[in-house]
Structures are given as C-alpha cells and as structure tokens.
Amino acid sequence: MPTPIPQALLSDNATRYERFRALPNDNTLHIMWTGWAIVTFVSASASALIIVGIMTAPAVRSNVLNIYLVALVFPDFLFSFCCGITCTINAAAPQLGINHVPWMCELQSVYCIFGFVASPWMNAVVGYEVCRLLHANRWALTYMAPTIKVALRNAALVYLWALFVATWTLIPGLPHNANPIGGMACLPVEYDTASSVFFWLVFAPAFLLVPLAFMIFISWRSWREGALRRASHARSLAVFYLRILLIYLLFWGPTIVMVYMVPLYVWVGWAGGTWSHLQGLFSALLCLTK
C-alpha cells in the first residue's frame, strides 16, 4: 500500500496518480467518515427492511421475481452495512482504520467491489427475466418463469463472479491494487500506466461495462418490438424494473465520474461515495411502491 501524500504537500503539477493518494487533514477525514457512517447505516437499514419484508411473507417470497428482488437488494445492504462499520472505526479510532492497517484496506476493497460488481450483474439478470416476460406477453406466448431454485442458482453465480472480481486486488503481480482514495476509502485505483490499462480494459468491463451494455441492448430490443405498448401486468412490471435501472444509472454514473475520473478535489470524491450509498436507499424506497 503506497504511502499517502498529505494534501498540503501536493505540488501544482502533481500527477493524477498522486492526487488519488492525497490525504486531507485529520479533522476533514473525521467529518467525512462520520457523514458516511450515518448515510450507510440508513441505507443498509432500508435495504434490510425490504429483504426482511419479502422473506417473512410466504405469499410474497413464493414469487420468483421477488426472490430476484432480494438478490438485487442484498449487495447494496452488504456494501452499505460493512462501510458503516468501517467508517465508524475510521472516525472513532483512526489508528485502527484503513490508512494504518493494511488488511483493513484490503477488506474494504473486497466488500465494496463485491457490491459494485454484484449490483449491475443482478440488474442484468433481472432485466433479462423481465424482457422474457414482456416478449411472451407481446406475442401471446406462454411465459415459463424460472423456479426459485434456478433463481437462487443464478444469484449465487453472480455473487461468485462478484467475489472473484473483488479479490483481484489480492493476486500477487497483478497491476490492480487496493489503495485509499484521498484517505477516505480503499478501492482498486490506478497508480501507474499498467494499472490504468488493466483498470479500464479489464476491470471496468468485468465490473460495469458488460452488464450495462447487455441491459441497454435488451431494453432497446423490448422497446423496438413494441413489448411495452400492451397495457398489462407485464407492462407495469417492466416500468417498475426500468425505474430501478434508471435509479442505478442515475446514481452510479456520477459516482464513477466523481470517484475515478475527476480525482481533483477530495470533497468531490466524498460526494461520489455518498451518492453511491444513496442508490441502495432509493432503490429500497422504490421497492415499497411495488
């Protein structure tokens, strides 16, 4: 883990890589971590409410699409809950936090990237199932919903993929390491040319670009064949899913830009992290309208 650079010592011509490692003063970090702890625990509580509400109602959990909904919300819950614990430790006892204990930094990177990867891939799985339903509805075909066993298997495969990608930072020799971004949170971050190439050509597609392209394609195909025009329960379900997808894009698009593409001001990175946690909260609130 490279030594962070105090922000006050950064030169005017500091490189992009150095700006990623710029460390604000202790008081600023304390305020940031405290704010994150509050936001993350609120978001985690909202996600937990949805999970418990579905899983404790037999009639609700018997619907396979609701099982997919739980699988979609769970990564947001895990990501926010673990971040809440980490931020609380960072704020209360910085000497035990990510900037001083290497394994704390590695652990935060793993659970964060697990949540980052699982969320878009689960969105892609759910989107595929909704589009299958729309296609059958559009052409008066019989829709064969997956069994709950199949849904759980698909969710497990997504989670295994997410865990695999999340642990790339632990593979020796791979130009892909977890480092504190602005001293605030540990994530895979660019630190030289090789790491930049790997980040944008390998990690970014595995994390976001492939499932995002798939979601856009199946949504476009459903719209093109007129699958959304027939008023039915299937259409209302599609609108609900598209709202979830829109929230995902609305929150993660700015987050990627603020955290990874504009590392100029530490408060911009903090805002990006806060915005990412609010995605789980808003998705959970949307689920309440289902």
PDB file of C-alpha atoms in Angstrom:
ATOM      1  CA  MET A   1       0.000   0.000   0.000  1.00  0.00           C
ATOM      2  CA  PRO A   2       1.732   3.228  -1.174  1.00  0.00           C
ATOM      3  CA  THR A   3       2.279   5.902   1.447  1.00  0.00           C
ATOM      4  CA  PRO A   4      -0.471   8.565   1.235  1.00  0.00           C
ATOM      5  CA  ILE A   5       0.680  12.079   0.393  1.00  0.00           C
ATOM      6  CA  PRO A   6      -0.567  14.914   2.660  1.00  0.00           C
ATOM      7  CA  GLN A   7      -2.732  17.134   0.517  1.00  0.00           C
ATOM      8  CA  ALA A   8      -0.877  20.229   1.702  1.00  0.00           C
ATOM      9  CA  LEU A   9       2.362  18.872   0.221  1.00  0.00           C
ATOM     10  CA  LEU A  10       0.970  18.255  -3.265  1.00  0.00           C
ATOM     11  CA  SER A  11       2.693  20.322  -5.931  1.00  0.00           C
ATOM     12  CA  ASP A  12       0.728  22.235  -8.543  1.00  0.00           C
ATOM     13  CA  ASN A  13       1.875  19.793 -11.229  1.00  0.00           C
ATOM     14  CA  ALA A  14       1.074  16.659  -9.232  1.00  0.00           C
ATOM     15  CA  THR A  15       0.167  13.655 -11.350  1.00  0.00           C
ATOM     16  CA  ARG A  16      -3.273  12.083 -11.449  1.00  0.00           C
ATOM     17  CA  TYR A  17      -1.893   9.122  -9.544  1.00  0.00           C
ATOM     18  CA  GLU A  18      -0.557  11.366  -6.770  1.00  0.00           C
ATOM     19  CA  ARG A  19      -3.890  13.151  -6.474  1.00  0.00           C
ATOM     20  CA  PHE A  20      -5.585   9.822  -5.870  1.00  0.00           C
ATOM     21  CA  ARG A  21      -3.353   9.356  -2.808  1.00  0.00           C
ATOM     22  CA  ALA A  22      -3.653  12.919  -1.488  1.00  0.00           C
ATOM     23  CA  LEU A  23      -4.599  12.818   2.190  1.00  0.00           C
ATOM     24  CA  PRO A  24      -6.696  15.641   3.720  1.00  0.00           C
ATOM     25  CA  ASN A  25      -6.230  16.711   7.339  1.00  0.00           C
ATOM     26  CA  ASP A  26      -7.494  14.570  10.217  1.00  0.00           C
ATOM     27  CA  ASN A  27     -10.461  16.822  11.020  1.00  0.00           C
ATOM     28  CA  THR A  28     -11.704  16.697   7.424  1.00  0.00           C
ATOM     29  CA  LEU A  29     -11.421  12.909   7.347  1.00  0.00           C
ATOM     30  CA  HIS A  30     -13.305  12.633  10.643  1.00  0.00           C
ATOM     31  CA  ILE A  31     -16.189  14.695   9.251  1.00  0.00           C
ATOM     32  CA  MET A  32     -16.258  12.633   6.045  1.00  0.00           C
ATOM     33  CA  TRP A  33     -16.248   9.278   7.833  1.00  0.00           C
ATOM     34  CA  THR A  34     -18.905  10.382  10.302  1.00  0.00           C
ATOM     35  CA  GLY A  35     -21.150  11.543   7.467  1.00  0.00           C
ATOM     36  CA  TRP A  36     -20.641   8.280   5.603  1.00  0.00           C
ATOM     37  CA  ALA A  37     -21.355   6.204   8.707  1.00  0.00           C
ATOM     38  CA  ILE A  38     -24.750   7.888   9.091  1.00  0.00           C
ATOM     39  CA  VAL A  39     -25.677   7.594   5.406  1.00  0.00           C
ATOM     40  CA  THR A  40     -24.545   3.983   5.081  1.00  0.00           C
ATOM     41  CA  PHE A  41     -26.395   2.732   8.145  1.00  0.00           C
ATOM     42  CA  VAL A  42     -29.609   4.447   6.987  1.00  0.00           C
ATOM     43  CA  SER A  43     -29.218   2.910   3.517  1.00  0.00           C
ATOM     44  CA  ALA A  44     -28.423  -0.532   4.962  1.00  0.00           C
ATOM     45  CA  SER A  45     -31.478  -0.334   7.231  1.00  0.00           C
ATOM     46  CA  ALA A  46     -33.735   0.481   4.275  1.00  0.00           C
ATOM     47  CA  SER A  47     -32.329  -2.444   2.275  1.00  0.00           C
ATOM     48  CA  ALA A  48     -32.693  -4.784   5.254  1.00  0.00           C
ATOM     49  CA  LEU A  49     -36.325  -3.723   5.608  1.00  0.00           C
ATOM     50  CA  ILE A  50     -37.041  -4.822   2.037  1.00  0.00           C
ATOM     51  CA  ILE A  51     -35.226  -8.151   2.461  1.00  0.00           C
ATOM     52  CA  VAL A  52     -36.965  -8.994   5.742  1.00  0.00           C
ATOM     53  CA  GLY A  53     -40.338  -7.848   4.415  1.00  0.00           C
ATOM     54  CA  ILE A  54     -40.138 -10.184   1.432  1.00  0.00           C
ATOM     55  CA  MET A  55     -38.585 -13.187   3.150  1.00  0.00           C
ATOM     56  CA  THR A  56     -41.010 -13.179   6.103  1.00  0.00           C
ATOM     57  CA  ALA A  57     -44.137 -13.122   3.915  1.00  0.00           C
ATOM     58  CA  PRO A  58     -44.731 -16.617   2.428  1.00  0.00           C
ATOM     59  CA  ALA A  59     -47.052 -15.369  -0.313  1.00  0.00           C
ATOM     60  CA  VAL A  60     -44.540 -12.716  -1.373  1.00  0.00           C
ATOM     61  CA  ARG A  61     -41.427 -14.873  -1.341  1.00  0.00           C
ATOM     62  CA  SER A  62     -43.192 -17.554  -3.376  1.00  0.00           C
ATOM     63  CA  ASN A  63     -42.939 -15.210  -6.387  1.00  0.00           C
ATOM     64  CA  VAL A  64     -39.618 -15.846  -8.110  1.00  0.00           C
ATOM     65  CA  LEU A  65     -39.286 -12.210  -9.210  1.00  0.00           C
ATOM     66  CA  ASN A  66     -39.405 -11.177  -5.568  1.00  0.00           C
ATOM     67  CA  ILE A  67     -36.547 -13.589  -4.872  1.00  0.00           C
ATOM     68  CA  TYR A  68     -34.625 -11.825  -7.628  1.00  0.00           C
ATOM     69  CA  LEU A  69     -35.508  -8.530  -5.966  1.00  0.00           C
ATOM     70  CA  VAL A  70     -33.977  -9.744  -2.691  1.00  0.00           C
ATOM     71  CA  ALA A  71     -30.868 -10.853  -4.587  1.00  0.00           C
ATOM     72  CA  LEU A  72     -30.719  -7.399  -6.160  1.00  0.00           C
ATOM     73  CA  VAL A  73     -31.014  -5.549  -2.846  1.00  0.00           C
ATOM     74  CA  PHE A  74     -28.660  -7.770  -0.819  1.00  0.00           C
ATOM     75  CA  PRO A  75     -25.366  -6.451  -2.336  1.00  0.00           C
ATOM     76  CA  ASP A  76     -26.491  -2.892  -1.547  1.00  0.00           C
ATOM     77  CA  PHE A  77     -27.201  -3.937   2.034  1.00  0.00           C
ATOM     78  CA  LEU A  78     -23.841  -5.672   2.465  1.00  0.00           C
ATOM     79  CA  PHE A  79     -21.903  -2.831   0.863  1.00  0.00           C
ATOM     80  CA  SER A  80     -23.571  -0.154   2.991  1.00  0.00           C
ATOM     81  CA  PHE A  81     -23.574  -2.105   6.268  1.00  0.00           C
ATOM     82  CA  CYS A  82     -19.880  -3.011   6.042  1.00  0.00           C
ATOM     83  CA  CYS A  83     -18.962   0.533   5.004  1.00  0.00           C
ATOM     84  CA  GLY A  84     -20.875   1.822   8.011  1.00  0.00           C
ATOM     85  CA  ILE A  85     -18.784  -0.340  10.346  1.00  0.00           C
ATOM     86  CA  THR A  86     -15.516   0.604   8.634  1.00  0.00           C
ATOM     87  CA  CYS A  87     -16.301   4.335   8.660  1.00  0.00           C
ATOM     88  CA  THR A  88     -17.244   4.168  12.334  1.00  0.00           C
ATOM     89  CA  ILE A  89     -13.882   2.548  13.142  1.00  0.00           C
ATOM     90  CA  ASN A  90     -12.033   5.080  10.974  1.00  0.00           C
ATOM     91  CA  ALA A  91     -13.723   8.011  12.704  1.00  0.00           C
ATOM     92  CA  ALA A  92     -13.531   6.660  16.278  1.00  0.00           C
ATOM     93  CA  ALA A  93     -10.061   5.076  16.137  1.00  0.00           C
ATOM     94  CA  PRO A  94      -8.126   6.171  13.023  1.00  0.00           C
ATOM     95  CA  GLN A  95      -5.057   4.204  14.119  1.00  0.00           C
ATOM     96  CA  LEU A  96      -7.093   1.027  13.562  1.00  0.00           C
ATOM     97  CA  GLY A  97      -8.536   2.202  10.253  1.00  0.00           C
ATOM     98  CA  ILE A  98      -7.751   1.831   6.576  1.00  0.00           C
ATOM     99  CA  ASN A  99      -4.875   4.329   6.489  1.00  0.00           C
ATOM    100  CA  HIS A 100      -2.862   2.446   9.125  1.00  0.00           C
ATOM    101  CA  VAL A 101      -3.896  -1.223   8.947  1.00  0.00           C
ATOM    102  CA  PRO A 102      -3.268  -2.822   5.517  1.00  0.00           C
ATOM    103  CA  TRP A 103      -5.721  -5.702   5.961  1.00  0.00           C
ATOM    104  CA  MET A 104      -8.490  -3.217   6.796  1.00  0.00           C
ATOM    105  CA  CYS A 105      -7.821  -1.521   3.470  1.00  0.00           C
ATOM    106  CA  GLU A 106      -7.844  -4.836   1.599  1.00  0.00           C
ATOM    107  CA  LEU A 107     -11.051  -5.954   3.331  1.00  0.00           C
ATOM    108  CA  GLN A 108     -12.878  -2.742   2.482  1.00  0.00           C
ATOM    109  CA  SER A 109     -11.863  -3.025  -1.154  1.00  0.00           C
ATOM    110  CA  VAL A 110     -13.141  -6.611  -1.358  1.00  0.00           C
ATOM    111  CA  TYR A 111     -16.595  -5.959   0.104  1.00  0.00           C
ATOM    112  CA  CYS A 112     -17.008  -2.694  -1.809  1.00  0.00           C
ATOM    113  CA  ILE A 113     -16.128  -4.250  -5.162  1.00  0.00           C
ATOM    114  CA  PHE A 114     -18.316  -7.262  -4.377  1.00  0.00           C
ATOM    115  CA  GLY A 115     -21.249  -4.874  -4.023  1.00  0.00           C
ATOM    116  CA  PHE A 116     -20.193  -2.815  -7.033  1.00  0.00           C
ATOM    117  CA  VAL A 117     -19.989  -5.871  -9.311  1.00  0.00           C
ATOM    118  CA  ALA A 118     -22.973  -7.837  -7.991  1.00  0.00           C
ATOM    119  CA  SER A 119     -25.384  -4.925  -8.386  1.00  0.00           C
ATOM    120  CA  PRO A 120     -25.129  -4.356 -12.181  1.00  0.00           C
ATOM    121  CA  TRP A 121     -24.897  -8.079 -12.933  1.00  0.00           C
ATOM    122  CA  MET A 122     -28.015  -8.819 -10.855  1.00  0.00           C
ATOM    123  CA  ASN A 123     -29.735  -5.929 -12.634  1.00  0.00           C
ATOM    124  CA  ALA A 124     -28.816  -7.639 -15.910  1.00  0.00           C
ATOM    125  CA  VAL A 125     -30.221 -10.988 -14.734  1.00  0.00           C
ATOM    126  CA  VAL A 126     -33.478  -9.411 -13.538  1.00  0.00           C
ATOM    127  CA  GLY A 127     -33.722  -7.331 -16.701  1.00  0.00           C
ATOM    128  CA  TYR A 128     -33.328 -10.428 -18.851  1.00  0.00           C
ATOM    129  CA  GLU A 129     -36.173 -12.166 -16.999  1.00  0.00           C
ATOM    130  CA  VAL A 130     -38.457  -9.135 -17.272  1.00  0.00           C
ATOM    131  CA  CYS A 131     -37.717  -8.896 -21.015  1.00  0.00           C
ATOM    132  CA  ARG A 132     -38.541 -12.597 -21.437  1.00  0.00           C
ATOM    133  CA  LEU A 133     -41.878 -11.927 -19.769  1.00  0.00           C
ATOM    134  CA  LEU A 134     -42.513  -8.897 -21.994  1.00  0.00           C
ATOM    135  CA  HIS A 135     -41.646 -10.854 -25.116  1.00  0.00           C
ATOM    136  CA  ALA A 136     -44.068 -13.645 -24.198  1.00  0.00           C
ATOM    137  CA  ASN A 137     -46.755 -11.091 -23.381  1.00  0.00           C
ATOM    138  CA  ARG A 138     -46.208  -9.227 -26.650  1.00  0.00           C
ATOM    139  CA  TRP A 139     -46.525 -12.326 -28.849  1.00  0.00           C
ATOM    140  CA  ALA A 140     -49.132 -14.169 -26.749  1.00  0.00           C
ATOM    141  CA  LEU A 141     -46.678 -16.896 -25.769  1.00  0.00           C
ATOM    142  CA  THR A 142     -46.618 -18.895 -22.579  1.00  0.00           C
ATOM    143  CA  TYR A 143     -44.081 -17.439 -20.156  1.00  0.00           C
ATOM    144  CA  MET A 144     -42.167 -20.098 -18.260  1.00  0.00           C
ATOM    145  CA  ALA A 145     -40.871 -18.414 -15.136  1.00  0.00           C
ATOM    146  CA  PRO A 146     -37.695 -19.827 -13.602  1.00  0.00           C
ATOM    147  CA  THR A 147     -38.123 -21.821 -10.424  1.00  0.00           C
ATOM    148  CA  ILE A 148     -36.963 -20.402  -7.135  1.00  0.00           C
ATOM    149  CA  LYS A 149     -34.133 -22.949  -7.205  1.00  0.00           C
ATOM    150  CA  VAL A 150     -32.971 -21.607 -10.570  1.00  0.00           C
ATOM    151  CA  ALA A 151     -33.241 -18.009  -9.326  1.00  0.00           C
ATOM    152  CA  LEU A 152     -31.095 -18.837  -6.293  1.00  0.00           C
ATOM    153  CA  ARG A 153     -28.575 -20.592  -8.531  1.00  0.00           C
ATOM    154  CA  ASN A 154     -28.356 -17.564 -10.832  1.00  0.00           C
ATOM    155  CA  ALA A 155     -27.914 -15.215  -7.882  1.00  0.00           C
ATOM    156  CA  ALA A 156     -25.206 -17.480  -6.460  1.00  0.00           C
ATOM    157  CA  LEU A 157     -23.348 -17.442  -9.797  1.00  0.00           C
ATOM    158  CA  VAL A 158     -23.485 -13.641  -9.882  1.00  0.00           C
ATOM    159  CA  TYR A 159     -22.201 -13.459  -6.317  1.00  0.00           C
ATOM    160  CA  LEU A 160     -19.350 -15.869  -7.089  1.00  0.00           C
ATOM    161  CA  TRP A 161     -18.357 -13.755 -10.093  1.00  0.00           C
ATOM    162  CA  ALA A 162     -18.521 -10.602  -7.979  1.00  0.00           C
ATOM    163  CA  LEU A 163     -16.354 -12.187  -5.269  1.00  0.00           C
ATOM    164  CA  PHE A 164     -13.855 -13.354  -7.892  1.00  0.00           C
ATOM    165  CA  VAL A 165     -13.503  -9.857  -9.365  1.00  0.00           C
ATOM    166  CA  ALA A 166     -13.352  -8.330  -5.874  1.00  0.00           C
ATOM    167  CA  THR A 167     -10.346 -10.483  -4.967  1.00  0.00           C
ATOM    168  CA  TRP A 168      -8.242  -9.498  -7.973  1.00  0.00           C
ATOM    169  CA  THR A 169      -6.517  -6.966  -5.717  1.00  0.00           C
ATOM    170  CA  LEU A 170      -5.165  -9.882  -3.652  1.00  0.00           C
ATOM    171  CA  ILE A 171      -3.435 -11.613  -6.596  1.00  0.00           C
ATOM    172  CA  PRO A 172       0.351 -11.007  -6.467  1.00  0.00           C
ATOM    173  CA  GLY A 173       1.824  -9.461  -9.589  1.00  0.00           C
ATOM    174  CA  LEU A 174      -1.468  -8.193 -10.979  1.00  0.00           C
ATOM    175  CA  PRO A 175      -1.360  -4.409 -11.661  1.00  0.00           C
ATOM    176  CA  HIS A 176      -4.531  -3.936  -9.673  1.00  0.00           C
ATOM    177  CA  ASN A 177      -4.120  -2.943  -6.029  1.00  0.00           C
ATOM    178  CA  ALA A 178      -6.384  -1.555  -3.322  1.00  0.00           C
ATOM    179  CA  ASN A 179      -5.340   1.883  -2.100  1.00  0.00           C
ATOM    180  CA  PRO A 180      -7.012   4.598  -0.027  1.00  0.00           C
ATOM    181  CA  ILE A 181      -8.574   7.160  -2.364  1.00  0.00           C
ATOM    182  CA  GLY A 182      -7.990  10.501  -0.712  1.00  0.00           C
ATOM    183  CA  GLY A 183      -7.529   8.625   2.567  1.00  0.00           C
ATOM    184  CA  MET A 184     -11.316   8.118   2.648  1.00  0.00           C
ATOM    185  CA  ALA A 185     -11.972   4.618   1.319  1.00  0.00           C
ATOM    186  CA  CYS A 186      -9.957   1.740  -0.112  1.00  0.00           C
ATOM    187  CA  LEU A 187     -10.752   0.679  -3.657  1.00  0.00           C
ATOM    188  CA  PRO A 188      -8.825  -0.572  -6.680  1.00  0.00           C
ATOM    189  CA  VAL A 189      -7.212   2.561  -8.033  1.00  0.00           C
ATOM    190  CA  GLU A 190      -4.771   3.451 -10.775  1.00  0.00           C
ATOM    191  CA  TYR A 191      -1.183   4.058  -9.674  1.00  0.00           C
ATOM    192  CA  ASP A 192       0.811   3.764 -12.929  1.00  0.00           C
ATOM    193  CA  THR A 193       0.316   3.205 -16.651  1.00  0.00           C
ATOM    194  CA  ALA A 194      -0.002  -0.588 -16.391  1.00  0.00           C
ATOM    195  CA  SER A 195      -2.644  -0.316 -13.672  1.00  0.00           C
ATOM    196  CA  SER A 196      -4.589   2.225 -15.758  1.00  0.00           C
ATOM    197  CA  VAL A 197      -4.631  -0.117 -18.770  1.00  0.00           C
ATOM    198  CA  PHE A 198      -5.795  -3.045 -16.631  1.00  0.00           C
ATOM    199  CA  PHE A 199      -8.384  -0.923 -14.833  1.00  0.00           C
ATOM    200  CA  TRP A 200     -10.151   0.393 -17.933  1.00  0.00           C
ATOM    201  CA  LEU A 201      -9.685  -2.561 -20.311  1.00  0.00           C
ATOM    202  CA  VAL A 202     -10.218  -5.466 -17.903  1.00  0.00           C
ATOM    203  CA  PHE A 203     -11.706  -4.390 -14.571  1.00  0.00           C
ATOM    204  CA  ALA A 204     -14.194  -1.792 -15.844  1.00  0.00           C
ATOM    205  CA  PRO A 205     -15.816  -4.198 -18.366  1.00  0.00           C
ATOM    206  CA  ALA A 206     -15.933  -7.025 -15.780  1.00  0.00           C
ATOM    207  CA  PHE A 207     -17.437  -4.692 -13.187  1.00  0.00           C
ATOM    208  CA  LEU A 208     -19.835  -2.491 -15.149  1.00  0.00           C
ATOM    209  CA  LEU A 209     -19.479  -2.098 -18.901  1.00  0.00           C
ATOM    210  CA  VAL A 210     -20.510  -5.625 -19.990  1.00  0.00           C
ATOM    211  CA  PRO A 211     -23.693  -5.870 -17.857  1.00  0.00           C
ATOM    212  CA  LEU A 212     -24.551  -2.252 -18.665  1.00  0.00           C
ATOM    213  CA  ALA A 213     -24.273  -2.883 -22.406  1.00  0.00           C
ATOM    214  CA  PHE A 214     -26.423  -6.002 -22.017  1.00  0.00           C
ATOM    215  CA  MET A 215     -29.113  -4.098 -20.069  1.00  0.00           C
ATOM    216  CA  ILE A 216     -29.226  -1.342 -22.666  1.00  0.00           C
ATOM    217  CA  PHE A 217     -29.445  -3.877 -25.504  1.00  0.00           C
ATOM    218  CA  ILE A 218     -32.316  -5.951 -24.062  1.00  0.00           C
ATOM    219  CA  SER A 219     -34.217  -2.801 -23.068  1.00  0.00           C
ATOM    220  CA  TRP A 220     -33.814  -1.410 -26.594  1.00  0.00           C
ATOM    221  CA  ARG A 221     -34.895  -4.708 -28.150  1.00  0.00           C
ATOM    222  CA  SER A 222     -38.035  -4.856 -25.984  1.00  0.00           C
ATOM    223  CA  TRP A 223     -38.908  -1.289 -26.927  1.00  0.00           C
ATOM    224  CA  ARG A 224     -38.251  -1.950 -30.632  1.00  0.00           C
ATOM    225  CA  GLU A 225     -40.568  -4.952 -30.797  1.00  0.00           C
ATOM    226  CA  GLY A 226     -43.300  -2.979 -29.048  1.00  0.00           C
ATOM    227  CA  ALA A 227     -43.299  -5.111 -25.935  1.00  0.00           C
ATOM    228  CA  LEU A 228     -44.084  -2.097 -23.729  1.00  0.00           C
ATOM    229  CA  ARG A 229     -47.159  -0.952 -25.637  1.00  0.00           C
ATOM    230  CA  ARG A 230     -49.655  -3.509 -24.422  1.00  0.00           C
ATOM    231  CA  ALA A 231     -51.248  -2.481 -21.129  1.00  0.00           C
ATOM    232  CA  SER A 232     -50.947  -5.399 -18.733  1.00  0.00           C
ATOM    233  CA  HIS A 233     -49.367  -6.582 -15.524  1.00  0.00           C
ATOM    234  CA  ALA A 234     -46.240  -7.358 -17.536  1.00  0.00           C
ATOM    235  CA  ARG A 235     -46.019  -3.746 -18.653  1.00  0.00           C
ATOM    236  CA  SER A 236     -46.349  -2.433 -15.089  1.00  0.00           C
ATOM    237  CA  LEU A 237     -43.615  -4.839 -14.018  1.00  0.00           C
ATOM    238  CA  ALA A 238     -41.395  -3.606 -16.840  1.00  0.00           C
ATOM    239  CA  VAL A 239     -41.957   0.011 -15.814  1.00  0.00           C
ATOM    240  CA  PHE A 240     -41.028  -0.917 -12.242  1.00  0.00           C
ATOM    241  CA  TYR A 241     -37.822  -2.596 -13.420  1.00  0.00           C
ATOM    242  CA  LEU A 242     -36.942   0.343 -15.680  1.00  0.00           C
ATOM    243  CA  ARG A 243     -37.311   2.654 -12.685  1.00  0.00           C
ATOM    244  CA  ILE A 244     -34.832   0.522 -10.730  1.00  0.00           C
ATOM    245  CA  LEU A 245     -32.468   0.559 -13.728  1.00  0.00           C
ATOM    246  CA  LEU A 246     -32.822   4.320 -14.066  1.00  0.00           C
ATOM    247  CA  ILE A 247     -32.004   4.816 -10.386  1.00  0.00           C
ATOM    248  CA  TYR A 248     -28.959   2.588 -10.798  1.00  0.00           C
ATOM    249  CA  LEU A 249     -27.701   4.610 -13.772  1.00  0.00           C
ATOM    250  CA  LEU A 250     -28.571   7.930 -12.135  1.00  0.00           C
ATOM    251  CA  PHE A 251     -26.507   7.093  -9.067  1.00  0.00           C
ATOM    252  CA  TRP A 252     -23.614   5.046 -10.438  1.00  0.00           C
ATOM    253  CA  GLY A 253     -22.880   7.181 -13.474  1.00  0.00           C
ATOM    254  CA  PRO A 254     -21.979  10.281 -11.420  1.00  0.00           C
ATOM    255  CA  THR A 255     -20.240   8.099  -8.815  1.00  0.00           C
ATOM    256  CA  ILE A 256     -17.788   6.646 -11.347  1.00  0.00           C
ATOM    257  CA  VAL A 257     -17.057  10.138 -12.668  1.00  0.00           C
ATOM    258  CA  MET A 258     -16.599  11.755  -9.245  1.00  0.00           C
ATOM    259  CA  VAL A 259     -14.541   8.961  -7.672  1.00  0.00           C
ATOM    260  CA  TYR A 260     -12.420   7.683 -10.561  1.00  0.00           C
ATOM    261  CA  MET A 261     -12.359  10.241 -13.338  1.00  0.00           C
ATOM    262  CA  VAL A 262     -12.139  13.576 -11.525  1.00  0.00           C
ATOM    263  CA  PRO A 263      -9.759  12.997  -8.573  1.00  0.00           C
ATOM    264  CA  LEU A 264      -9.028  16.706  -8.205  1.00  0.00           C
ATOM    265  CA  TYR A 265     -10.887  17.605  -5.037  1.00  0.00           C
ATOM    266  CA  VAL A 266     -11.304  15.315  -2.064  1.00  0.00           C
ATOM    267  CA  TRP A 267     -14.836  16.549  -1.367  1.00  0.00           C
ATOM    268  CA  VAL A 268     -15.828  15.603  -4.919  1.00  0.00           C
ATOM    269  CA  GLY A 269     -14.709  12.032  -4.182  1.00  0.00           C
ATOM    270  CA  TRP A 270     -16.603  12.098  -0.893  1.00  0.00           C
ATOM    271  CA  ALA A 271     -19.749  13.268  -2.681  1.00  0.00           C
ATOM    272  CA  GLY A 272     -19.350  10.427  -5.179  1.00  0.00           C
ATOM    273  CA  GLY A 273     -19.109   7.882  -2.374  1.00  0.00           C
ATOM    274  CA  THR A 274     -22.155   9.352  -0.640  1.00  0.00           C
ATOM    275  CA  TRP A 275     -24.135   9.296  -3.875  1.00  0.00           C
ATOM    276  CA  SER A 276     -23.314   5.602  -4.400  1.00  0.00           C
ATOM    277  CA  HIS A 277     -24.694   4.692  -0.967  1.00  0.00           C
ATOM    278  CA  LEU A 278     -27.897   6.636  -1.601  1.00  0.00           C
ATOM    279  CA  GLN A 279     -28.582   4.328  -4.559  1.00  0.00           C
ATOM    280  CA  GLY A 280     -29.373   1.496  -2.165  1.00  0.00           C
ATOM    281  CA  LEU A 281     -31.674   3.730  -0.143  1.00  0.00           C
ATOM    282  CA  PHE A 282     -33.619   4.988  -3.166  1.00  0.00           C
ATOM    283  CA  SER A 283     -33.887   1.510  -4.677  1.00  0.00           C
ATOM    284  CA  ALA A 284     -35.310   0.278  -1.382  1.00  0.00           C
ATOM    285  CA  LEU A 285     -37.809   3.148  -1.255  1.00  0.00           C
ATOM    286  CA  LEU A 286     -38.851   2.356  -4.823  1.00  0.00           C
ATOM    287  CA  CYS A 287     -39.441  -1.256  -3.850  1.00  0.00           C
ATOM    288  CA  LEU A 288     -42.011  -0.054  -1.327  1.00  0.00           C
ATOM    289  CA  THR A 289     -44.134   1.206  -4.237  1.00  0.00           C
ATOM    290  CA  LYS A 290     -44.198  -2.201  -5.959  1.00  0.00           C
TER     291      LYS A 290
END
